Amino acid sequence: MRLQGKKILITAAGQGMGRASAISCAAQGAQVIATDLDADSLQGLSQFGITTTTLDVTDKHAIEAIAAFTGPLDGLFNCAGIVHHGTLLGLSDQDWTTSIDVNITSMVRMTRAVLPGMLERAKVTGSTSILNMSSMASSIKGFPNRAAYGATKAAVIGLTKAIAADFVQHGVRCNALCPGTVDTPSLRGRIATADDPEQAEKDFIARQPMGRLATVEDVTPLVTYLLSDESRFVTGQALSVDGGVTI
Ligand code: NAD
């Protein structure tokens, strides 16, 4: 029960790593508020004692409302993000703006909204934790067709370090998570819509030296660690869990 007594909000918790993290955090004793754009995707989480509510992370009024609803948090996991596939040459202004909005502006707004409560909470507990979902892909290591994605996920690391530096003496830690290629519904969607899905899956696997896709269970132990007090001396870090891609 490494998260006993902690209240943690997770965005994009309807599927993939966000959902698995919500279940893991609840299993470790946290009071979890799981949010997602897609209300249907949140079904089934209440059986784990998780509170669910719809949240579009691009809606600034909804972000302010949810911060008021939750009250002071011990943990925030900004997990929401989208993948734009393509080089700079095929990137429309709209695709770029959407990538910025979902992948980084959402984290600025969400964190800004809950930070005062986390600072107050840290005065009582000594430590609160923000975790931002980055990626290994084109933020740490370059990959083809990830122009907007890599730029925004690199920005996540910059934002993480800035928040960590600003609040290191006030009990608020902030770290970024950089997974390799993880077998989630959206990855399956990217594979299915490729020109040659079989080859696309082989290519995704081939870029990971361990020779397989990550599972969500490869990632969730790092999530619970970073949201728990076990990581109390860790802040401002971009931690990779990538099957050896960035060796
Ligand atoms: P996923 O992409 O399968 O699911 C993402 C969830 O985000 C969905 O439930 C969707 O409804 C929700 N969502 C989309 N737009 C939203 C919005 N505006 N507001 C709120 N929710 C929204 O899950 P995943 O693959 O685990 O990806 C989660 C995060 O991990 C993303 O930030 C992604 O960039 C990052 N990531 C994924 C991989 C991977 O290989 N899957 C690797 C590294 C990083």
PDB file of C-alpha atoms and ligand atoms in Angstrom:
ATOM      1  CA  MET A   1       0.000   0.000   0.000  1.00  0.00           C
ATOM      2  CA  ARG A   2       2.626   2.510  -1.154  1.00  0.00           C
ATOM      3  CA  LEU A   3       0.024   5.166  -1.971  1.00  0.00           C
ATOM      4  CA  GLN A   4      -2.159   4.828   1.116  1.00  0.00           C
ATOM      5  CA  GLY A   5      -3.830   8.132   2.009  1.00  0.00           C
ATOM      6  CA  LYS A   6      -2.923   9.826  -1.267  1.00  0.00           C
ATOM      7  CA  LYS A   7      -5.426  11.482  -3.587  1.00  0.00           C
ATOM      8  CA  ILE A   8      -4.296  11.204  -7.203  1.00  0.00           C
ATOM      9  CA  LEU A   9      -5.825  12.582 -10.400  1.00  0.00           C
ATOM     10  CA  ILE A  10      -5.032  10.888 -13.715  1.00  0.00           C
ATOM     11  CA  THR A  11      -5.909  12.233 -17.172  1.00  0.00           C
ATOM     12  CA  ALA A  12      -6.601   9.964 -20.166  1.00  0.00           C
ATOM     13  CA  ALA A  13      -7.366   7.090 -17.807  1.00  0.00           C
ATOM     14  CA  GLY A  14      -9.933   5.403 -20.033  1.00  0.00           C
ATOM     15  CA  GLN A  15      -7.510   3.064 -21.760  1.00  0.00           C
ATOM     16  CA  GLY A  16      -3.845   2.221 -22.215  1.00  0.00           C
ATOM     17  CA  MET A  17      -1.250   3.326 -19.665  1.00  0.00           C
ATOM     18  CA  GLY A  18      -3.591   5.822 -17.992  1.00  0.00           C
ATOM     19  CA  ARG A  19      -6.167   3.162 -17.213  1.00  0.00           C
ATOM     20  CA  ALA A  20      -3.577   0.622 -16.047  1.00  0.00           C
ATOM     21  CA  SER A  21      -2.001   3.311 -13.847  1.00  0.00           C
ATOM     22  CA  ALA A  22      -5.353   4.188 -12.289  1.00  0.00           C
ATOM     23  CA  ILE A  23      -5.920   0.534 -11.361  1.00  0.00           C
ATOM     24  CA  SER A  24      -2.346   0.146 -10.029  1.00  0.00           C
ATOM     25  CA  CYS A  25      -2.562   3.317  -7.950  1.00  0.00           C
ATOM     26  CA  ALA A  26      -5.895   2.215  -6.466  1.00  0.00           C
ATOM     27  CA  ALA A  27      -4.393  -1.208  -5.671  1.00  0.00           C
ATOM     28  CA  GLN A  28      -1.618   0.622  -3.804  1.00  0.00           C
ATOM     29  CA  GLY A  29      -4.175   2.370  -1.601  1.00  0.00           C
ATOM     30  CA  ALA A  30      -4.632   5.701  -3.413  1.00  0.00           C
ATOM     31  CA  GLN A  31      -7.922   7.509  -3.760  1.00  0.00           C
ATOM     32  CA  VAL A  32      -7.918   7.809  -7.558  1.00  0.00           C
ATOM     33  CA  ILE A  33      -9.877  10.240  -9.714  1.00  0.00           C
ATOM     34  CA  ALA A  34      -9.707   8.831 -13.246  1.00  0.00           C
ATOM     35  CA  THR A  35     -10.630  11.182 -16.078  1.00  0.00           C
ATOM     36  CA  ASP A  36     -10.915  10.850 -19.837  1.00  0.00           C
ATOM     37  CA  LEU A  37     -12.441  12.598 -22.823  1.00  0.00           C
ATOM     38  CA  ASP A  38     -14.419   9.444 -23.597  1.00  0.00           C
ATOM     39  CA  ALA A  39     -16.950   8.787 -20.827  1.00  0.00           C
ATOM     40  CA  ASP A  40     -17.651   5.221 -21.995  1.00  0.00           C
ATOM     41  CA  SER A  41     -13.988   4.283 -21.676  1.00  0.00           C
ATOM     42  CA  LEU A  42     -14.124   4.948 -17.933  1.00  0.00           C
ATOM     43  CA  GLN A  43     -16.715   2.246 -17.368  1.00  0.00           C
ATOM     44  CA  GLY A  44     -15.568  -0.588 -15.158  1.00  0.00           C
ATOM     45  CA  LEU A  45     -13.125   1.493 -13.116  1.00  0.00           C
ATOM     46  CA  SER A  46     -15.549   2.033 -10.230  1.00  0.00           C
ATOM     47  CA  GLN A  47     -15.197  -1.663  -9.293  1.00  0.00           C
ATOM     48  CA  PHE A  48     -11.650  -0.776  -8.203  1.00  0.00           C
ATOM     49  CA  GLY A  49     -12.954   2.006  -5.942  1.00  0.00           C
ATOM     50  CA  ILE A  50     -11.937   4.633  -8.486  1.00  0.00           C
ATOM     51  CA  THR A  51     -13.919   7.848  -8.949  1.00  0.00           C
ATOM     52  CA  THR A  52     -14.460   8.625 -12.624  1.00  0.00           C
ATOM     53  CA  THR A  53     -15.350  11.812 -14.437  1.00  0.00           C
ATOM     54  CA  THR A  54     -15.216  13.077 -17.991  1.00  0.00           C
ATOM     55  CA  LEU A  55     -12.462  15.577 -18.767  1.00  0.00           C
ATOM     56  CA  ASP A  56     -11.267  16.944 -22.081  1.00  0.00           C
ATOM     57  CA  VAL A  57      -7.790  18.256 -21.260  1.00  0.00           C
ATOM     58  CA  THR A  58      -8.106  20.909 -23.973  1.00  0.00           C
ATOM     59  CA  ASP A  59     -11.070  22.499 -22.147  1.00  0.00           C
ATOM     60  CA  LYS A  60      -9.628  25.075 -19.742  1.00  0.00           C
ATOM     61  CA  HIS A  61     -12.942  25.685 -17.973  1.00  0.00           C
ATOM     62  CA  ALA A  62     -13.364  21.955 -17.369  1.00  0.00           C
ATOM     63  CA  ILE A  63      -9.833  21.842 -15.938  1.00  0.00           C
ATOM     64  CA  GLU A  64     -10.631  24.635 -13.488  1.00  0.00           C
ATOM     65  CA  ALA A  65     -13.864  22.860 -12.534  1.00  0.00           C
ATOM     66  CA  ILE A  66     -12.152  19.551 -11.865  1.00  0.00           C
ATOM     67  CA  ALA A  67      -9.470  21.198  -9.741  1.00  0.00           C
ATOM     68  CA  ALA A  68     -12.252  22.698  -7.603  1.00  0.00           C
ATOM     69  CA  PHE A  69     -14.040  19.319  -7.496  1.00  0.00           C
ATOM     70  CA  THR A  70     -11.031  17.292  -6.316  1.00  0.00           C
ATOM     71  CA  GLY A  71      -9.635  19.736  -3.757  1.00  0.00           C
ATOM     72  CA  PRO A  72      -5.941  19.454  -2.812  1.00  0.00           C
ATOM     73  CA  LEU A  73      -4.137  16.546  -4.497  1.00  0.00           C
ATOM     74  CA  ASP A  74      -1.124  14.485  -3.449  1.00  0.00           C
ATOM     75  CA  GLY A  75      -0.462  13.327  -6.991  1.00  0.00           C
ATOM     76  CA  LEU A  76      -1.203  14.344 -10.569  1.00  0.00           C
ATOM     77  CA  PHE A  77      -0.490  12.149 -13.569  1.00  0.00           C
ATOM     78  CA  ASN A  78      -0.791  14.170 -16.792  1.00  0.00           C
ATOM     79  CA  CYS A  79      -1.090  11.182 -19.124  1.00  0.00           C
ATOM     80  CA  ALA A  80      -3.139  12.567 -22.018  1.00  0.00           C
ATOM     81  CA  GLY A  81      -1.428  12.790 -25.379  1.00  0.00           C
ATOM     82  CA  ILE A  82      -1.969  12.097 -29.058  1.00  0.00           C
ATOM     83  CA  VAL A  83       0.330  10.913 -31.850  1.00  0.00           C
ATOM     84  CA  HIS A  84       0.472  12.859 -35.075  1.00  0.00           C
ATOM     85  CA  HIS A  85       2.063  10.662 -37.749  1.00  0.00           C
ATOM     86  CA  GLY A  86       4.151  12.442 -40.358  1.00  0.00           C
ATOM     87  CA  THR A  87       7.106  14.647 -41.200  1.00  0.00           C
ATOM     88  CA  LEU A  88       7.159  18.421 -41.078  1.00  0.00           C
ATOM     89  CA  LEU A  89       6.262  18.515 -44.792  1.00  0.00           C
ATOM     90  CA  GLY A  90       2.849  16.974 -44.212  1.00  0.00           C
ATOM     91  CA  LEU A  91       2.111  18.844 -41.001  1.00  0.00           C
ATOM     92  CA  SER A  92      -0.763  21.323 -41.271  1.00  0.00           C
ATOM     93  CA  ASP A  93      -1.011  24.285 -38.917  1.00  0.00           C
ATOM     94  CA  GLN A  94      -4.137  22.673 -37.479  1.00  0.00           C
ATOM     95  CA  ASP A  95      -2.330  19.376 -36.749  1.00  0.00           C
ATOM     96  CA  TRP A  96       0.477  21.312 -35.075  1.00  0.00           C
ATOM     97  CA  THR A  97      -1.920  23.379 -32.954  1.00  0.00           C
ATOM     98  CA  THR A  98      -3.856  20.282 -31.915  1.00  0.00           C
ATOM     99  CA  SER A  99      -0.649  18.474 -30.928  1.00  0.00           C
ATOM    100  CA  ILE A 100       0.479  21.460 -28.863  1.00  0.00           C
ATOM    101  CA  ASP A 101      -2.951  21.800 -27.231  1.00  0.00           C
ATOM    102  CA  VAL A 102      -3.370  18.145 -26.239  1.00  0.00           C
ATOM    103  CA  ASN A 103       0.241  17.221 -25.487  1.00  0.00           C
ATOM    104  CA  ILE A 104       1.613  20.267 -23.690  1.00  0.00           C
ATOM    105  CA  THR A 105      -0.836  23.146 -23.143  1.00  0.00           C
ATOM    106  CA  SER A 106      -3.105  20.705 -21.314  1.00  0.00           C
ATOM    107  CA  MET A 107      -0.287  19.939 -18.858  1.00  0.00           C
ATOM    108  CA  VAL A 108       0.414  23.638 -18.285  1.00  0.00           C
ATOM    109  CA  ARG A 109      -3.246  24.315 -17.500  1.00  0.00           C
ATOM    110  CA  MET A 110      -3.868  21.172 -15.467  1.00  0.00           C
ATOM    111  CA  THR A 111      -0.755  21.613 -13.355  1.00  0.00           C
ATOM    112  CA  ARG A 112      -1.355  25.341 -12.869  1.00  0.00           C
ATOM    113  CA  ALA A 113      -4.894  24.604 -11.681  1.00  0.00           C
ATOM    114  CA  VAL A 114      -3.940  22.024  -9.042  1.00  0.00           C
ATOM    115  CA  LEU A 115      -0.534  23.357  -7.969  1.00  0.00           C
ATOM    116  CA  PRO A 116      -1.804  25.717  -5.227  1.00  0.00           C
ATOM    117  CA  GLY A 117      -3.596  22.768  -3.600  1.00  0.00           C
ATOM    118  CA  MET A 118      -0.540  20.540  -3.964  1.00  0.00           C
ATOM    119  CA  LEU A 119       1.655  23.191  -2.341  1.00  0.00           C
ATOM    120  CA  GLU A 120      -0.771  23.395   0.578  1.00  0.00           C
ATOM    121  CA  ARG A 121      -0.889  19.605   0.848  1.00  0.00           C
ATOM    122  CA  ALA A 122       2.916  19.421   0.764  1.00  0.00           C
ATOM    123  CA  LYS A 123       3.077  21.638   3.851  1.00  0.00           C
ATOM    124  CA  VAL A 124       1.224  18.867   5.682  1.00  0.00           C
ATOM    125  CA  THR A 125       2.759  15.737   4.140  1.00  0.00           C
ATOM    126  CA  GLY A 126       6.183  17.016   3.027  1.00  0.00           C
ATOM    127  CA  SER A 127       5.867  15.659  -0.501  1.00  0.00           C
ATOM    128  CA  THR A 128       3.497  15.793  -3.454  1.00  0.00           C
ATOM    129  CA  SER A 129       4.244  14.509  -6.931  1.00  0.00           C
ATOM    130  CA  ILE A 130       3.467  15.473 -10.517  1.00  0.00           C
ATOM    131  CA  LEU A 131       4.151  13.009 -13.294  1.00  0.00           C
ATOM    132  CA  ASN A 132       4.059  14.103 -16.932  1.00  0.00           C
ATOM    133  CA  MET A 133       3.771  11.650 -19.810  1.00  0.00           C
ATOM    134  CA  SER A 134       6.531  12.298 -22.328  1.00  0.00           C
ATOM    135  CA  SER A 135       7.915   9.629 -24.648  1.00  0.00           C
ATOM    136  CA  MET A 136      11.209   8.278 -25.831  1.00  0.00           C
ATOM    137  CA  ALA A 137      10.099   8.798 -29.461  1.00  0.00           C
ATOM    138  CA  SER A 138      11.662  11.867 -31.063  1.00  0.00           C
ATOM    139  CA  SER A 139      12.030  13.715 -27.772  1.00  0.00           C
ATOM    140  CA  ILE A 140      15.088  11.747 -26.601  1.00  0.00           C
ATOM    141  CA  LYS A 141      15.820   9.695 -29.730  1.00  0.00           C
ATOM    142  CA  GLY A 142      14.791  10.691 -33.217  1.00  0.00           C
ATOM    143  CA  PHE A 143      12.316   8.548 -35.150  1.00  0.00           C
ATOM    144  CA  PRO A 144      10.749   9.111 -38.561  1.00  0.00           C
ATOM    145  CA  ASN A 145       7.278  10.647 -38.830  1.00  0.00           C
ATOM    146  CA  ARG A 146       7.136  12.076 -35.334  1.00  0.00           C
ATOM    147  CA  ALA A 147       7.736  15.813 -35.975  1.00  0.00           C
ATOM    148  CA  ALA A 148       4.848  17.256 -33.961  1.00  0.00           C
ATOM    149  CA  TYR A 149       4.837  14.404 -31.486  1.00  0.00           C
ATOM    150  CA  GLY A 150       8.569  14.600 -30.731  1.00  0.00           C
ATOM    151  CA  ALA A 151       8.533  18.377 -30.418  1.00  0.00           C
ATOM    152  CA  THR A 152       5.645  18.364 -27.967  1.00  0.00           C
ATOM    153  CA  LYS A 153       7.007  15.431 -25.939  1.00  0.00           C
ATOM    154  CA  ALA A 154      10.394  17.202 -25.680  1.00  0.00           C
ATOM    155  CA  ALA A 155       8.485  20.255 -24.432  1.00  0.00           C
ATOM    156  CA  VAL A 156       6.980  18.040 -21.733  1.00  0.00           C
ATOM    157  CA  ILE A 157      10.497  17.306 -20.451  1.00  0.00           C
ATOM    158  CA  GLY A 158      11.356  21.030 -20.437  1.00  0.00           C
ATOM    159  CA  LEU A 159       8.162  21.894 -18.569  1.00  0.00           C
ATOM    160  CA  THR A 160       8.847  19.091 -16.092  1.00  0.00           C
ATOM    161  CA  LYS A 161      12.326  20.379 -15.280  1.00  0.00           C
ATOM    162  CA  ALA A 162      11.071  23.968 -14.921  1.00  0.00           C
ATOM    163  CA  ILE A 163       8.312  22.952 -12.495  1.00  0.00           C
ATOM    164  CA  ALA A 164      10.761  20.762 -10.562  1.00  0.00           C
ATOM    165  CA  ALA A 165      13.239  23.645 -10.238  1.00  0.00           C
ATOM    166  CA  ASP A 166      10.604  26.170  -9.178  1.00  0.00           C
ATOM    167  CA  PHE A 167       9.057  24.027  -6.453  1.00  0.00           C
ATOM    168  CA  VAL A 168      11.877  21.781  -5.250  1.00  0.00           C
ATOM    169  CA  GLN A 169      12.033  23.635  -1.941  1.00  0.00           C
ATOM    170  CA  HIS A 170       8.267  23.567  -1.457  1.00  0.00           C
ATOM    171  CA  GLY A 171       7.671  19.821  -1.375  1.00  0.00           C
ATOM    172  CA  VAL A 172       6.337  19.452  -4.930  1.00  0.00           C
ATOM    173  CA  ARG A 173       8.276  17.053  -7.142  1.00  0.00           C
ATOM    174  CA  CYS A 174       7.841  16.774 -10.896  1.00  0.00           C
ATOM    175  CA  ASN A 175       9.125  14.036 -13.199  1.00  0.00           C
ATOM    176  CA  ALA A 176       8.532  12.886 -16.757  1.00  0.00           C
ATOM    177  CA  LEU A 177       7.997   9.359 -18.017  1.00  0.00           C
ATOM    178  CA  CYS A 178       9.474   8.318 -21.366  1.00  0.00           C
ATOM    179  CA  PRO A 179       8.122   4.937 -22.479  1.00  0.00           C
ATOM    180  CA  GLY A 180       9.240   3.084 -25.562  1.00  0.00           C
ATOM    181  CA  THR A 181       6.564   1.537 -27.764  1.00  0.00           C
ATOM    182  CA  VAL A 182       3.769   0.224 -25.584  1.00  0.00           C
ATOM    183  CA  ASP A 183       1.031  -2.166 -26.653  1.00  0.00           C
ATOM    184  CA  THR A 184      -2.071  -0.022 -26.117  1.00  0.00           C
ATOM    185  CA  PRO A 185      -5.294   0.524 -28.078  1.00  0.00           C
ATOM    186  CA  SER A 186      -3.938   3.591 -29.875  1.00  0.00           C
ATOM    187  CA  LEU A 187      -0.772   1.740 -30.916  1.00  0.00           C
ATOM    188  CA  ARG A 188      -2.984  -1.063 -32.284  1.00  0.00           C
ATOM    189  CA  GLY A 189      -4.876   1.633 -34.194  1.00  0.00           C
ATOM    190  CA  ARG A 190      -1.649   3.007 -35.695  1.00  0.00           C
ATOM    191  CA  ILE A 191      -0.640  -0.502 -36.745  1.00  0.00           C
ATOM    192  CA  ALA A 192      -4.068  -1.274 -38.231  1.00  0.00           C
ATOM    193  CA  THR A 193      -4.126   1.878 -40.345  1.00  0.00           C
ATOM    194  CA  ALA A 194      -0.591   1.423 -41.728  1.00  0.00           C
ATOM    195  CA  ASP A 195      -0.221   0.538 -45.419  1.00  0.00           C
ATOM    196  CA  ASP A 196       1.159  -2.859 -44.377  1.00  0.00           C
ATOM    197  CA  PRO A 197      -0.006  -3.583 -40.797  1.00  0.00           C
ATOM    198  CA  GLU A 198       2.070  -6.758 -40.434  1.00  0.00           C
ATOM    199  CA  GLN A 199       5.244  -4.940 -41.432  1.00  0.00           C
ATOM    200  CA  ALA A 200       4.315  -1.946 -39.252  1.00  0.00           C
ATOM    201  CA  GLU A 201       4.103  -4.180 -36.176  1.00  0.00           C
ATOM    202  CA  LYS A 202       7.456  -5.785 -37.045  1.00  0.00           C
ATOM    203  CA  ASP A 203       9.001  -2.313 -37.425  1.00  0.00           C
ATOM    204  CA  PHE A 204       7.683  -1.155 -34.049  1.00  0.00           C
ATOM    205  CA  ILE A 205       9.115  -4.280 -32.411  1.00  0.00           C
ATOM    206  CA  ALA A 206      12.430  -4.023 -34.278  1.00  0.00           C
ATOM    207  CA  ARG A 207      13.198  -0.587 -32.855  1.00  0.00           C
ATOM    208  CA  GLN A 208      13.231  -2.018 -29.313  1.00  0.00           C
ATOM    209  CA  PRO A 209      16.425  -3.994 -28.606  1.00  0.00           C
ATOM    210  CA  MET A 210      14.590  -6.263 -26.157  1.00  0.00           C
ATOM    211  CA  GLY A 211      12.670  -7.550 -29.155  1.00  0.00           C
ATOM    212  CA  ARG A 212       9.126  -6.944 -28.062  1.00  0.00           C
ATOM    213  CA  LEU A 213       6.571  -4.214 -27.421  1.00  0.00           C
ATOM    214  CA  ALA A 214       6.243  -3.006 -23.846  1.00  0.00           C
ATOM    215  CA  THR A 215       3.114  -3.969 -21.949  1.00  0.00           C
ATOM    216  CA  VAL A 216       1.315  -1.487 -19.731  1.00  0.00           C
ATOM    217  CA  GLU A 217       2.511  -3.605 -16.792  1.00  0.00           C
ATOM    218  CA  ASP A 218       6.106  -2.795 -17.762  1.00  0.00           C
ATOM    219  CA  VAL A 219       5.308   0.868 -17.172  1.00  0.00           C
ATOM    220  CA  THR A 220       2.920   1.028 -14.182  1.00  0.00           C
ATOM    221  CA  PRO A 221       5.508   0.124 -11.488  1.00  0.00           C
ATOM    222  CA  LEU A 222       7.448   3.260 -12.437  1.00  0.00           C
ATOM    223  CA  VAL A 223       4.236   5.300 -12.284  1.00  0.00           C
ATOM    224  CA  THR A 224       3.367   4.141  -8.769  1.00  0.00           C
ATOM    225  CA  TYR A 225       6.982   4.613  -7.669  1.00  0.00           C
ATOM    226  CA  LEU A 226       7.131   8.190  -8.948  1.00  0.00           C
ATOM    227  CA  LEU A 227       3.783   9.075  -7.354  1.00  0.00           C
ATOM    228  CA  SER A 228       4.781   7.496  -4.032  1.00  0.00           C
ATOM    229  CA  ASP A 229       7.066   8.756  -1.276  1.00  0.00           C
ATOM    230  CA  GLU A 230       9.580   6.053  -2.210  1.00  0.00           C
ATOM    231  CA  SER A 231      10.741   8.503  -4.898  1.00  0.00           C
ATOM    232  CA  ARG A 232      10.885  11.430  -2.440  1.00  0.00           C
ATOM    233  CA  PHE A 233      14.465  12.356  -3.473  1.00  0.00           C
ATOM    234  CA  VAL A 234      13.718  12.171  -7.220  1.00  0.00           C
ATOM    235  CA  THR A 235      12.658  15.294  -9.097  1.00  0.00           C
ATOM    236  CA  GLY A 236      13.199  16.939 -12.479  1.00  0.00           C
ATOM    237  CA  GLN A 237      14.019  13.628 -14.159  1.00  0.00           C
ATOM    238  CA  ALA A 238      12.935  12.132 -17.476  1.00  0.00           C
ATOM    239  CA  LEU A 239      12.831   8.414 -16.763  1.00  0.00           C
ATOM    240  CA  SER A 240      12.887   5.998 -19.694  1.00  0.00           C
ATOM    241  CA  VAL A 241      11.218   2.607 -19.731  1.00  0.00           C
ATOM    242  CA  ASP A 242      11.948   1.617 -23.294  1.00  0.00           C
ATOM    243  CA  GLY A 243      13.354  -1.886 -23.660  1.00  0.00           C
ATOM    244  CA  GLY A 244      16.832  -0.547 -24.342  1.00  0.00           C
ATOM    245  CA  VAL A 245      16.066   1.900 -27.155  1.00  0.00           C
ATOM    246  CA  THR A 246      18.114   4.680 -25.590  1.00  0.00           C
ATOM    247  CA  ILE A 247      21.073   2.617 -24.337  1.00  0.00           C
TER     248      ILE A 247
HETATM  249  P1  NAD B   1      -4.122   5.468 -25.714  1.00  0.00           P
HETATM  250  O1  NAD B   1      -3.511   6.430 -26.697  1.00  0.00           O
HETATM  251  O2  NAD B   1      -4.525   4.144 -26.232  1.00  0.00           O
HETATM  252  O3  NAD B   1      -5.358   6.138 -25.005  1.00  0.00           O
HETATM  253  C1  NAD B   1      -5.325   7.508 -24.755  1.00  0.00           C
HETATM  254  C2  NAD B   1      -6.561   7.974 -24.023  1.00  0.00           C
HETATM  255  O4  NAD B   1      -6.492   9.402 -24.098  1.00  0.00           O
HETATM  256  C3  NAD B   1      -7.890   7.561 -24.631  1.00  0.00           C
HETATM  257  O5  NAD B   1      -8.695   6.969 -23.618  1.00  0.00           O
HETATM  258  C4  NAD B   1      -8.489   8.885 -25.108  1.00  0.00           C
HETATM  259  O6  NAD B   1      -9.911   8.943 -24.974  1.00  0.00           O
HETATM  260  C5  NAD B   1      -7.801   9.884 -24.211  1.00  0.00           C
HETATM  261  N1  NAD B   1      -7.767  11.231 -24.756  1.00  0.00           N
HETATM  262  C6  NAD B   1      -7.466  11.609 -26.023  1.00  0.00           C
HETATM  263  N2  NAD B   1      -7.600  12.941 -26.137  1.00  0.00           N
HETATM  264  C7  NAD B   1      -7.961  13.397 -24.923  1.00  0.00           C
HETATM  265  C8  NAD B   1      -8.281  14.672 -24.412  1.00  0.00           C
HETATM  266  N3  NAD B   1      -8.258  15.776 -25.194  1.00  0.00           N
HETATM  267  N4  NAD B   1      -8.641  14.800 -23.107  1.00  0.00           N
HETATM  268  C9  NAD B   1      -8.682  13.714 -22.313  1.00  0.00           C
HETATM  269  N5  NAD B   1      -8.420  12.456 -22.738  1.00  0.00           N
HETATM  270  C10 NAD B   1      -8.070  12.320 -24.040  1.00  0.00           C
HETATM  271  O7  NAD B   1      -3.119   5.292 -24.479  1.00  0.00           O
HETATM  272  P2  NAD B   1      -1.547   5.172 -24.457  1.00  0.00           P
HETATM  273  O8  NAD B   1      -1.027   4.620 -25.749  1.00  0.00           O
HETATM  274  O9  NAD B   1      -1.232   4.498 -23.174  1.00  0.00           O
HETATM  275  O10 NAD B   1      -1.023   6.680 -24.413  1.00  0.00           O
HETATM  276  C11 NAD B   1      -1.121   7.447 -23.224  1.00  0.00           C
HETATM  277  C12 NAD B   1      -0.005   8.472 -23.210  1.00  0.00           C
HETATM  278  O11 NAD B   1       1.254   7.797 -23.313  1.00  0.00           O
HETATM  279  C13 NAD B   1      -0.021   9.483 -24.331  1.00  0.00           C
HETATM  280  O12 NAD B   1       0.397  10.731 -23.832  1.00  0.00           O
HETATM  281  C14 NAD B   1       1.003   8.955 -25.310  1.00  0.00           C
HETATM  282  O13 NAD B   1       1.573   9.951 -26.122  1.00  0.00           O
HETATM  283  C15 NAD B   1       2.022   8.387 -24.356  1.00  0.00           C
HETATM  284  N6  NAD B   1       2.915   7.362 -24.918  1.00  0.00           N
HETATM  285  C16 NAD B   1       2.422   6.267 -25.559  1.00  0.00           C
HETATM  286  C17 NAD B   1       3.282   5.312 -26.044  1.00  0.00           C
HETATM  287  C18 NAD B   1       2.796   4.069 -26.742  1.00  0.00           C
HETATM  288  O14 NAD B   1       3.609   3.409 -27.411  1.00  0.00           O
HETATM  289  N7  NAD B   1       1.559   3.680 -26.593  1.00  0.00           N
HETATM  290  C19 NAD B   1       4.657   5.479 -25.868  1.00  0.00           C
HETATM  291  C20 NAD B   1       5.141   6.599 -25.206  1.00  0.00           C
HETATM  292  C21 NAD B   1       4.249   7.545 -24.712  1.00  0.00           C
END
